[in-house]
PDB file of C-alpha atoms in Angstrom:
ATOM      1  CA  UNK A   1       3.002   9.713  13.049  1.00  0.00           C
ATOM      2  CA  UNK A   2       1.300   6.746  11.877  1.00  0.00           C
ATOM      3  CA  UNK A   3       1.592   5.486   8.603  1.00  0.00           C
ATOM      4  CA  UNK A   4       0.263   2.281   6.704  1.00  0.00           C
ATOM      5  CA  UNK A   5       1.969   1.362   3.153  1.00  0.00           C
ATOM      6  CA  UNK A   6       0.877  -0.998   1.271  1.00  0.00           C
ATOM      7  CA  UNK A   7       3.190  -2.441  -0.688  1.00  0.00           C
ATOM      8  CA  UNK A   8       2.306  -4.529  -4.560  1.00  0.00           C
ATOM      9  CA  UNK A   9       3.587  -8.253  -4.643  1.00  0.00           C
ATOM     10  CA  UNK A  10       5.143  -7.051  -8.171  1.00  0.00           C
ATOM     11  CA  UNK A  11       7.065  -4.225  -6.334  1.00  0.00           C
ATOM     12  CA  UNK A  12       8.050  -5.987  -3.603  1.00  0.00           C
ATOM     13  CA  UNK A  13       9.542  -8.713  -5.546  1.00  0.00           C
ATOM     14  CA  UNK A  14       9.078  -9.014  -9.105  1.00  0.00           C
ATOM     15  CA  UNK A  15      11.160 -11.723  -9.051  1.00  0.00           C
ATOM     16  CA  UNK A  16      12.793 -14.655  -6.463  1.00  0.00           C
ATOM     17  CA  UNK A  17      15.062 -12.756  -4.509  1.00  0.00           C
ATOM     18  CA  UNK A  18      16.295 -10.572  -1.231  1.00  0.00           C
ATOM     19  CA  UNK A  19      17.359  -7.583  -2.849  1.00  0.00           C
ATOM     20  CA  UNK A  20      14.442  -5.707  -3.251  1.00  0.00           C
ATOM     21  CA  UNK A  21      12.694  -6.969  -0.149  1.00  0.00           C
ATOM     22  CA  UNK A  22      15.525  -5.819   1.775  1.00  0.00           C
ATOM     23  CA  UNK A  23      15.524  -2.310   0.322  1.00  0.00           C
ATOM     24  CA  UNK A  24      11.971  -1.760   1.133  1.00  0.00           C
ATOM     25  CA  UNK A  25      12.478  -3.027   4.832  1.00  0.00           C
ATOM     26  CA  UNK A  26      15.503  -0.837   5.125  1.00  0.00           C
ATOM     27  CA  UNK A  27      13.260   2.212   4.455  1.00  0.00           C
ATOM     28  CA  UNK A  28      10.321   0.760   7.281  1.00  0.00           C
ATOM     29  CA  UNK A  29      13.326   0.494   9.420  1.00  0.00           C
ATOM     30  CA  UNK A  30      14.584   4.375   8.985  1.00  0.00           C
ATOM     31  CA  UNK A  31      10.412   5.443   9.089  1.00  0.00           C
ATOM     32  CA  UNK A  32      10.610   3.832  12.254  1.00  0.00           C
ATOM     33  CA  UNK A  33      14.057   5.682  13.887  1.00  0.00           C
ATOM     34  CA  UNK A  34      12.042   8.868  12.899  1.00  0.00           C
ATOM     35  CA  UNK A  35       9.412   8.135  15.235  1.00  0.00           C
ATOM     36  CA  UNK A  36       7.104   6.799  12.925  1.00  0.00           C
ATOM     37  CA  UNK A  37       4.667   3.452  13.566  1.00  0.00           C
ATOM     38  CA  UNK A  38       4.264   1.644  10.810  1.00  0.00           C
ATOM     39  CA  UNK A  39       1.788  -0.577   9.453  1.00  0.00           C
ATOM     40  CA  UNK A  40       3.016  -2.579   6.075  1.00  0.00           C
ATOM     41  CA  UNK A  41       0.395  -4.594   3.913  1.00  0.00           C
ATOM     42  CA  UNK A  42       2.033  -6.797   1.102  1.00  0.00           C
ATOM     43  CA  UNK A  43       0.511  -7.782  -2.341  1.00  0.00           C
ATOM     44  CA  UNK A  44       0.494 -11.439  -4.152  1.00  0.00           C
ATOM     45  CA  UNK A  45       1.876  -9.823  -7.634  1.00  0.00           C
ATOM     46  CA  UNK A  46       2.791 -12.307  -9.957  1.00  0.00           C
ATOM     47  CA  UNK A  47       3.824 -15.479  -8.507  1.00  0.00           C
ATOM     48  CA  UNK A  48      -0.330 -14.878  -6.631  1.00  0.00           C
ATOM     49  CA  UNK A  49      -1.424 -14.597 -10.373  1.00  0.00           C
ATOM     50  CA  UNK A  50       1.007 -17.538 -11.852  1.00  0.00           C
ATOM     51  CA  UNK A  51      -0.848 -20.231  -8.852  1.00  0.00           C
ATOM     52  CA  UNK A  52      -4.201 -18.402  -9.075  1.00  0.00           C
ATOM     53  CA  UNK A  53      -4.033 -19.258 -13.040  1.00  0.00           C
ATOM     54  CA  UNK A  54      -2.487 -23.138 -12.571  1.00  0.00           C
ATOM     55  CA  UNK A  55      -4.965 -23.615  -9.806  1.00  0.00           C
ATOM     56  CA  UNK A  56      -8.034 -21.963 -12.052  1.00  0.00           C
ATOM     57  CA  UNK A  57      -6.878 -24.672 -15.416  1.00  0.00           C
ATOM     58  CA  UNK A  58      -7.195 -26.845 -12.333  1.00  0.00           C
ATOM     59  CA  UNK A  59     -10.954 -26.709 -11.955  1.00  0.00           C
ATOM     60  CA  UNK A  60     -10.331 -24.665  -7.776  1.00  0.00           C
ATOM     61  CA  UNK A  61     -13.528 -22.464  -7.110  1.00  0.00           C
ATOM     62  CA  UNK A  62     -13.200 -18.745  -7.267  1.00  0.00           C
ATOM     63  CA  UNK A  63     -13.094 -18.736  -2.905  1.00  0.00           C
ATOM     64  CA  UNK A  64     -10.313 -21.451  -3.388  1.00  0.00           C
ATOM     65  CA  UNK A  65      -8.364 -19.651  -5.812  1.00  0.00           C
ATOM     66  CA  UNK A  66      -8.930 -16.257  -3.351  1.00  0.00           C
ATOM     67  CA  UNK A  67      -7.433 -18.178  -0.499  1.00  0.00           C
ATOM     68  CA  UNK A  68      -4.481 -19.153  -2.477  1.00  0.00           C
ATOM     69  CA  UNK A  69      -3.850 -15.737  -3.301  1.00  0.00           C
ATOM     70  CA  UNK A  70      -4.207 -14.782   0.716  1.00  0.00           C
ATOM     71  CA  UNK A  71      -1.265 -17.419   1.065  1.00  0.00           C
ATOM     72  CA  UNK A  72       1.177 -16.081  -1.457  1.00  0.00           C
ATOM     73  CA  UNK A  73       0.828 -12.516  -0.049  1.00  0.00           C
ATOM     74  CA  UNK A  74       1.445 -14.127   3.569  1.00  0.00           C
ATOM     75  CA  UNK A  75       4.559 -15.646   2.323  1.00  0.00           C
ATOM     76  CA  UNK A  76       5.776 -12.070   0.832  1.00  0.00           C
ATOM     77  CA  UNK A  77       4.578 -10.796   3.850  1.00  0.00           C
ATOM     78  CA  UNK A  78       7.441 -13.174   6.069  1.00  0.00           C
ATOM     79  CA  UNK A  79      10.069 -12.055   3.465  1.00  0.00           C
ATOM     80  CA  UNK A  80       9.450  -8.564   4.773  1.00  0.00           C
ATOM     81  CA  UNK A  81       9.199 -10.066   8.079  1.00  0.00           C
ATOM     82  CA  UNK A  82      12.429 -11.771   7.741  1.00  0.00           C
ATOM     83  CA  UNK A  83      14.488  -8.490   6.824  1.00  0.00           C
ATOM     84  CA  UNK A  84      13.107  -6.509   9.582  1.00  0.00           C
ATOM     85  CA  UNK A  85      14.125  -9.089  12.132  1.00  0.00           C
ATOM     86  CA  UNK A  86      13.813  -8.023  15.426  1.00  0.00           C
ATOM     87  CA  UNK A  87      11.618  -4.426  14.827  1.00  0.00           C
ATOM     88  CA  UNK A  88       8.848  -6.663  12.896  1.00  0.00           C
ATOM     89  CA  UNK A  89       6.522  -8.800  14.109  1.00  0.00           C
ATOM     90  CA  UNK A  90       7.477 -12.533  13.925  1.00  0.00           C
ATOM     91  CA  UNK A  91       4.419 -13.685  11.539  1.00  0.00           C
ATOM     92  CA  UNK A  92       1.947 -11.822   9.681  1.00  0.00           C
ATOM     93  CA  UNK A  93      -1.044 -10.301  11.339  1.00  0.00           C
ATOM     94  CA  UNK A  94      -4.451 -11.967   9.896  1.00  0.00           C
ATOM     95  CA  UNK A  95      -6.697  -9.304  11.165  1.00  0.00           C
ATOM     96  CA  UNK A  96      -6.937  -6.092  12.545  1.00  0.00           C
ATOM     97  CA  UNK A  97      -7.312  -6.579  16.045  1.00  0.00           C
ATOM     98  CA  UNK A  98      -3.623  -8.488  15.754  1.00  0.00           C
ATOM     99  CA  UNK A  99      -1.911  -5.758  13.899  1.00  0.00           C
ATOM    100  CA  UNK A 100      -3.276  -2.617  15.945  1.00  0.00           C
ATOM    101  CA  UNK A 101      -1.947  -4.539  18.673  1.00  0.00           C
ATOM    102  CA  UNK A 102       1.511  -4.956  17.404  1.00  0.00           C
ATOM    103  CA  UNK A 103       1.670  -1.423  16.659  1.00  0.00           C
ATOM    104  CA  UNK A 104       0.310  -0.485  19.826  1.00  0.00           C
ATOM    105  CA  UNK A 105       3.311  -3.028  21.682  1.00  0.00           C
ATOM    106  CA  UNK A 106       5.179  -0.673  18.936  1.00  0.00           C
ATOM    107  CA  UNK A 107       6.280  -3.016  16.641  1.00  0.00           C
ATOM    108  CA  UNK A 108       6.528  -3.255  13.048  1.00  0.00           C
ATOM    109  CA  UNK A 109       2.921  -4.139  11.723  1.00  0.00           C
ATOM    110  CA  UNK A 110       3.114  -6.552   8.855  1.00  0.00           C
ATOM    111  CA  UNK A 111      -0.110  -8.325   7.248  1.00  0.00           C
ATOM    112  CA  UNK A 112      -0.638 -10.164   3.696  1.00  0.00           C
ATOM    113  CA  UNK A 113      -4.504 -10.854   2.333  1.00  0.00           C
ATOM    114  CA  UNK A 114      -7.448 -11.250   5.241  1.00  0.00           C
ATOM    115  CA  UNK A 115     -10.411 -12.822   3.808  1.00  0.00           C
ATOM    116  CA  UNK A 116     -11.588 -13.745   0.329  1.00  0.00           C
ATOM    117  CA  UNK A 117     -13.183 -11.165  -2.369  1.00  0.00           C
ATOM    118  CA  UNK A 118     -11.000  -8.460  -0.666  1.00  0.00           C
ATOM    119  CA  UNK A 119      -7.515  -7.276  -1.953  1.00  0.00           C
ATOM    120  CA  UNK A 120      -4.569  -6.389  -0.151  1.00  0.00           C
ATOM    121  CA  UNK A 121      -5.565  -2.672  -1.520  1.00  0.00           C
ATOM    122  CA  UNK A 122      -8.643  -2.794   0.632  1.00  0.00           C
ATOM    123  CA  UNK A 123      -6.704  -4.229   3.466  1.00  0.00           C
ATOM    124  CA  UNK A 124      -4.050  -1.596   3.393  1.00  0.00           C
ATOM    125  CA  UNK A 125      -7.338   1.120   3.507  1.00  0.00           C
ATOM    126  CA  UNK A 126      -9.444  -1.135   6.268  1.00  0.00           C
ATOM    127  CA  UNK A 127      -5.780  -1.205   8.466  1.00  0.00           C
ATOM    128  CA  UNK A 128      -5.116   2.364   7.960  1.00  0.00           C
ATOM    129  CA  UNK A 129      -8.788   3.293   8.878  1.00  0.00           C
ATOM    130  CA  UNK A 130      -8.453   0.734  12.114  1.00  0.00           C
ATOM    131  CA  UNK A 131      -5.580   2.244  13.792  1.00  0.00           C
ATOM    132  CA  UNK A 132      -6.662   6.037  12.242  1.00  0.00           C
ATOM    133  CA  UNK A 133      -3.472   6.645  10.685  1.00  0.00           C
ATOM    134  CA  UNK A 134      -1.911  10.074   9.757  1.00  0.00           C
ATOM    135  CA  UNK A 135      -1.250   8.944   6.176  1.00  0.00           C
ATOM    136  CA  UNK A 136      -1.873   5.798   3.628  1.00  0.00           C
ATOM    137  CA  UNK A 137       0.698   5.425   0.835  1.00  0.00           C
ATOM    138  CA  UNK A 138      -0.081   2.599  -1.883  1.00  0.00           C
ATOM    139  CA  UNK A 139       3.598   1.710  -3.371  1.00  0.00           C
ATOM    140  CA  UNK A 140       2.656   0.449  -6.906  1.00  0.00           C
ATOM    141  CA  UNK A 141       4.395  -0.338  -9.913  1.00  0.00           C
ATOM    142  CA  UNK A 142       2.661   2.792 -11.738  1.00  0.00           C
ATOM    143  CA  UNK A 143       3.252   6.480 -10.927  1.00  0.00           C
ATOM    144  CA  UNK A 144      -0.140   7.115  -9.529  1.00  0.00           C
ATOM    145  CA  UNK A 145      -3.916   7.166 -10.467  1.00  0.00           C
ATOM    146  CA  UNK A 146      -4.979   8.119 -13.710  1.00  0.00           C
ATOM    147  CA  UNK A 147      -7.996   8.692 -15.891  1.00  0.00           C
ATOM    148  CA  UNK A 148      -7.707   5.897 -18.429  1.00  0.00           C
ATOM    149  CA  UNK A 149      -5.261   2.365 -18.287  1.00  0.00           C
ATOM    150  CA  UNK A 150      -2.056   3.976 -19.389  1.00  0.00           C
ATOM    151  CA  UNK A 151      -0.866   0.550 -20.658  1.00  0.00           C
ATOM    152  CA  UNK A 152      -4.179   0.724 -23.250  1.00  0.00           C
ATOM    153  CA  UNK A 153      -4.152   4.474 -23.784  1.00  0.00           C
ATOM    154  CA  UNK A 154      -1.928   6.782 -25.215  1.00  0.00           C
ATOM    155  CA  UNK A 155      -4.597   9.650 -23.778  1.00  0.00           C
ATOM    156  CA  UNK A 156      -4.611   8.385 -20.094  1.00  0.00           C
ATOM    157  CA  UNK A 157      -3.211  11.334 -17.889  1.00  0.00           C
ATOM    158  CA  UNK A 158      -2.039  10.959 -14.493  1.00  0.00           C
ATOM    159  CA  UNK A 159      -3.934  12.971 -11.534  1.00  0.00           C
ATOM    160  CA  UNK A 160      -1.585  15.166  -9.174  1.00  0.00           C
ATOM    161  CA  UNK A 161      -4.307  15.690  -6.853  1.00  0.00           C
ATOM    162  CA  UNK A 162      -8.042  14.396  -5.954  1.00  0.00           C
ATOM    163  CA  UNK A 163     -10.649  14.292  -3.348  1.00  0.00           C
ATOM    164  CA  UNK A 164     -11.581  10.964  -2.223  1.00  0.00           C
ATOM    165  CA  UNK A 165     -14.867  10.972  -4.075  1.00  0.00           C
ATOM    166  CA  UNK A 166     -13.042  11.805  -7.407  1.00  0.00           C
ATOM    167  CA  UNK A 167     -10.919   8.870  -6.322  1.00  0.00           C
ATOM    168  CA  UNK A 168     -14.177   6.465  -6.233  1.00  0.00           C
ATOM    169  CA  UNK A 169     -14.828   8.245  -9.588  1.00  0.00           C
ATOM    170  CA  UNK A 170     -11.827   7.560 -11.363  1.00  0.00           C
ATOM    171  CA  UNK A 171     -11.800   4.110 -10.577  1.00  0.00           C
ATOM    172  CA  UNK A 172     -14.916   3.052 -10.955  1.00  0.00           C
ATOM    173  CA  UNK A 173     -14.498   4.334 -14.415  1.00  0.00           C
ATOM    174  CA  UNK A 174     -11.584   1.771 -14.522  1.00  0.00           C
ATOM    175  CA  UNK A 175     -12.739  -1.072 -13.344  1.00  0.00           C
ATOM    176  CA  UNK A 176     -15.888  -0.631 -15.703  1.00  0.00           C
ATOM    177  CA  UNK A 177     -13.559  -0.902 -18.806  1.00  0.00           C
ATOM    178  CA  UNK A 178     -12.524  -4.770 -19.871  1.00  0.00           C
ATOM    179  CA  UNK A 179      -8.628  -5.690 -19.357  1.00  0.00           C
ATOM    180  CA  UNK A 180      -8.428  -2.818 -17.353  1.00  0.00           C
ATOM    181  CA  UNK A 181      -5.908  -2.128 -14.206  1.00  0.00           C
ATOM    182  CA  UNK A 182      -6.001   0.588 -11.420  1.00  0.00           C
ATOM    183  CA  UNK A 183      -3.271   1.111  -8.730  1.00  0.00           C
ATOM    184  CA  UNK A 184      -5.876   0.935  -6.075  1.00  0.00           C
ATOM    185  CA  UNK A 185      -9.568  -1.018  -6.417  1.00  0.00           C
ATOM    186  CA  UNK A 186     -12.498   0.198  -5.968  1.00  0.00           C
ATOM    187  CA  UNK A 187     -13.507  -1.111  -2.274  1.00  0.00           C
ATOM    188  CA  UNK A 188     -10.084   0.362  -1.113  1.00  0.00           C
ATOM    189  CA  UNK A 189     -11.243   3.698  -2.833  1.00  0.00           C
ATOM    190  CA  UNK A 190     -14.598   3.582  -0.606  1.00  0.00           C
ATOM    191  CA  UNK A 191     -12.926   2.903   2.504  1.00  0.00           C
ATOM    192  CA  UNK A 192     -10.755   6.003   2.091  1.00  0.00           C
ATOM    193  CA  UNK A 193     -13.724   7.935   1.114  1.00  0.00           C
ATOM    194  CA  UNK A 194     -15.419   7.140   4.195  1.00  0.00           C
ATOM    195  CA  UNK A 195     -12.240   7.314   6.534  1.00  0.00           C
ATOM    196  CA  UNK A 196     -11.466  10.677   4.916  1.00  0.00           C
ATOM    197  CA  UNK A 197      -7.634   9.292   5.177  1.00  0.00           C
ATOM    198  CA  UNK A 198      -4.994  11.171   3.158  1.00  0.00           C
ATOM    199  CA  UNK A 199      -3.643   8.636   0.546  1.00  0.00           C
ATOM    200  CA  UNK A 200      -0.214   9.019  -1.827  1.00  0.00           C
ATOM    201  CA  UNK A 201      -0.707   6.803  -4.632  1.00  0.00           C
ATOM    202  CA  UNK A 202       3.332   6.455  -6.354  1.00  0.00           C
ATOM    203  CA  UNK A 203       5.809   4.000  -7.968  1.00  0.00           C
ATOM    204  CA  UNK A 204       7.256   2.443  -5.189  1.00  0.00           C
ATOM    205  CA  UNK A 205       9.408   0.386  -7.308  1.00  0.00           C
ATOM    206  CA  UNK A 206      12.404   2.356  -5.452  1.00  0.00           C
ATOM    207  CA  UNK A 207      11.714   2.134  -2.208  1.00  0.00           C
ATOM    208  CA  UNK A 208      13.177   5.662  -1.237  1.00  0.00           C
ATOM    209  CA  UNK A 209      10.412   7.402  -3.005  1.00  0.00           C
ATOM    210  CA  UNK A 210       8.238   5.836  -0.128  1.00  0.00           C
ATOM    211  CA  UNK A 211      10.511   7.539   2.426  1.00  0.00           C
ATOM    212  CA  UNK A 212      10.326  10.845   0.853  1.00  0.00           C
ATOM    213  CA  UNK A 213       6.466  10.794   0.648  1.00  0.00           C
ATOM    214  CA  UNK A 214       6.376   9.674   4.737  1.00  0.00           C
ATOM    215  CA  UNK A 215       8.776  12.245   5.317  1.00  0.00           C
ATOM    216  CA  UNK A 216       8.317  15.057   3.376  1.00  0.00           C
ATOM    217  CA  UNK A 217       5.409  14.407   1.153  1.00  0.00           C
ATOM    218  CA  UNK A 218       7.653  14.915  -1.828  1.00  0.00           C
ATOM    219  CA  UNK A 219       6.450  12.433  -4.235  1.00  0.00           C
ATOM    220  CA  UNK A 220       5.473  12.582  -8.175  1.00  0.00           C
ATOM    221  CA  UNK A 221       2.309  10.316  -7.697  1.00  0.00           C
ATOM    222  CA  UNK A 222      -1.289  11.359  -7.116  1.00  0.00           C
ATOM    223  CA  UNK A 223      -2.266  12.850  -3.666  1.00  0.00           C
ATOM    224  CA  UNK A 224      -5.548  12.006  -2.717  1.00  0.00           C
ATOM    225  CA  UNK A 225      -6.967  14.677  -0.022  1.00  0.00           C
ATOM    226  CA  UNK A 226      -9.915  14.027   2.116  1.00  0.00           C
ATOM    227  CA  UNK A 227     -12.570  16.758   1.991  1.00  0.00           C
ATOM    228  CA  UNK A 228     -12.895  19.760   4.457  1.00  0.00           C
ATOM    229  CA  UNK A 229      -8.687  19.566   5.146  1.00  0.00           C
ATOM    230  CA  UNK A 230      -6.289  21.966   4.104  1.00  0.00           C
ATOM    231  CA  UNK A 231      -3.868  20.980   1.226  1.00  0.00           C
ATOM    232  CA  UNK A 232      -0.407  20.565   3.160  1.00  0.00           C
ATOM    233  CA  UNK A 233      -0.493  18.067   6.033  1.00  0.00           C
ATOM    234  CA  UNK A 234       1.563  19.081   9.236  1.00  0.00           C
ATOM    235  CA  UNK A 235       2.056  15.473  10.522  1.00  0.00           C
ATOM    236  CA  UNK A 236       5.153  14.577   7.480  1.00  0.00           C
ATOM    237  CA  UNK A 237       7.683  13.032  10.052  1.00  0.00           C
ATOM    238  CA  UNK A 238       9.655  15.930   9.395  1.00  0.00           C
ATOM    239  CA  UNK A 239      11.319  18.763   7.117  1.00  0.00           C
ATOM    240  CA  UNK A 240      14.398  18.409   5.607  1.00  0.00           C
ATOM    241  CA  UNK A 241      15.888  20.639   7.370  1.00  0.00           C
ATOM    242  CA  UNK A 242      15.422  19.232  10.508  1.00  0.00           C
ATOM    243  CA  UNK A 243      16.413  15.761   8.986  1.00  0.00           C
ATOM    244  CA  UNK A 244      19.792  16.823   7.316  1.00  0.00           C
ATOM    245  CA  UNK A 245      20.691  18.264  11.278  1.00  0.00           C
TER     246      UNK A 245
END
């Protein structure tokens, strides 16, 4: 099984320290004794946004203030690198071509940002869609997708379930709203549309819900099922069953 998470800055460390990053590599580490190849895209979260914002009061162009953001997530992305050790690769991929062939070589894929204008949400759905993974899961710091900003509205309700194009939907309604956030943006959405790749969007602020989803597709966040498949996947790594022998 193939799998790509990508992983917020604010989830992977919302704040200087190894805890966190080491509990989210210890899960990689256990997807990867179960026979799983893993790809792992990191986020900027807020120390991206705290040098984005000095370097913006600083007069830096919006392409300057992109590629700052592409360094922070590279430096989150060797934290991860550095608590893998020897089942990662030894420096962040900074395209495509690099991290299919890492996970071909069958190590540990692990990339930050790529180029400007492009998140580390479409970079998680441009990787997955590169090395046709089985499944996408986007570890967030909200339970899943849902149909207004829950942090604005008391109305917002979360999706269980969508097709991709509802996905594109949903978010596009989003992003058209002022002060708004969505878990994933809307390039990321269109990628997964047209790579028809089965997505879990969840709180990945405890890293073991990630292993769950990869293993068993248990999860409490929002599926999002390409068209013309059936509902349950048969690629999870395995049952629980099988697991507990």
């Amino acid at each position: 099984m193939k799998v790509v998470v990508s992983i917020g800055g604010s989830v992977l460390v919302p704040e200087p320290g190894a805890d966190r990053v080491a509990e989210h590599a210890a899960v990689i580490e256990d997807l990867v004794e179960d026979g799983c190849r893993v790809g792992a895209v990191v986020g900027g979260g807020g120390v991206a946004r705290e040098y984005i914002g000095a370097a913006r009061d600083l007069g830096a162009n919006e392409i300057e203030l992109d590629q700052l953001g592409i360094d922070v997530t590279r430096l989150n992305a060797r934290l991860l690198i550095a608590a893998l050790g020897e089942d990662a690769v030894t420096a962040p991929a900074e395209d495509y071509d690099e991290a299919g062939e890492s996970l071909r070589r069958g190590d540990v894929s692990v990339m930050g940002g790529v180029a400007p204008a492009q998140t580390t949400d479409a970079v998680g759905a441009a990787l997955a869609e590169y090395i046709d993974a089985d499944l996408l899961v986007y570890a967030t710091s909200v339970p899943g997708v849902y149909s207004d900003d829950p942090n604005e509205s008391d109305d917002a309700t979360k999706y269980e379930e969508l097709s991709a194009s509802d996905l594109v939907d949903a978010i596009a309604g989003l992003e058209m709203n002022a002060g708004a956030s969505a878990p994933v943006d809307l390039l990321a959405a269109k990628i997964i549309e047209r790579s028809g790749m089965r997505t879990i969007v969840l709180d990945g602020t405890d890293p073991d819900r990630i292993a769950r989803a990869v293993r068993h597709g248990d999860h409490e966040g929002t599926d999002v099922i390409p068209d013309g498949v059936g509902e349950e996947p048969t690629y999870w790594a395995g049952d629980e069953d099988d697991l507990e022998e």
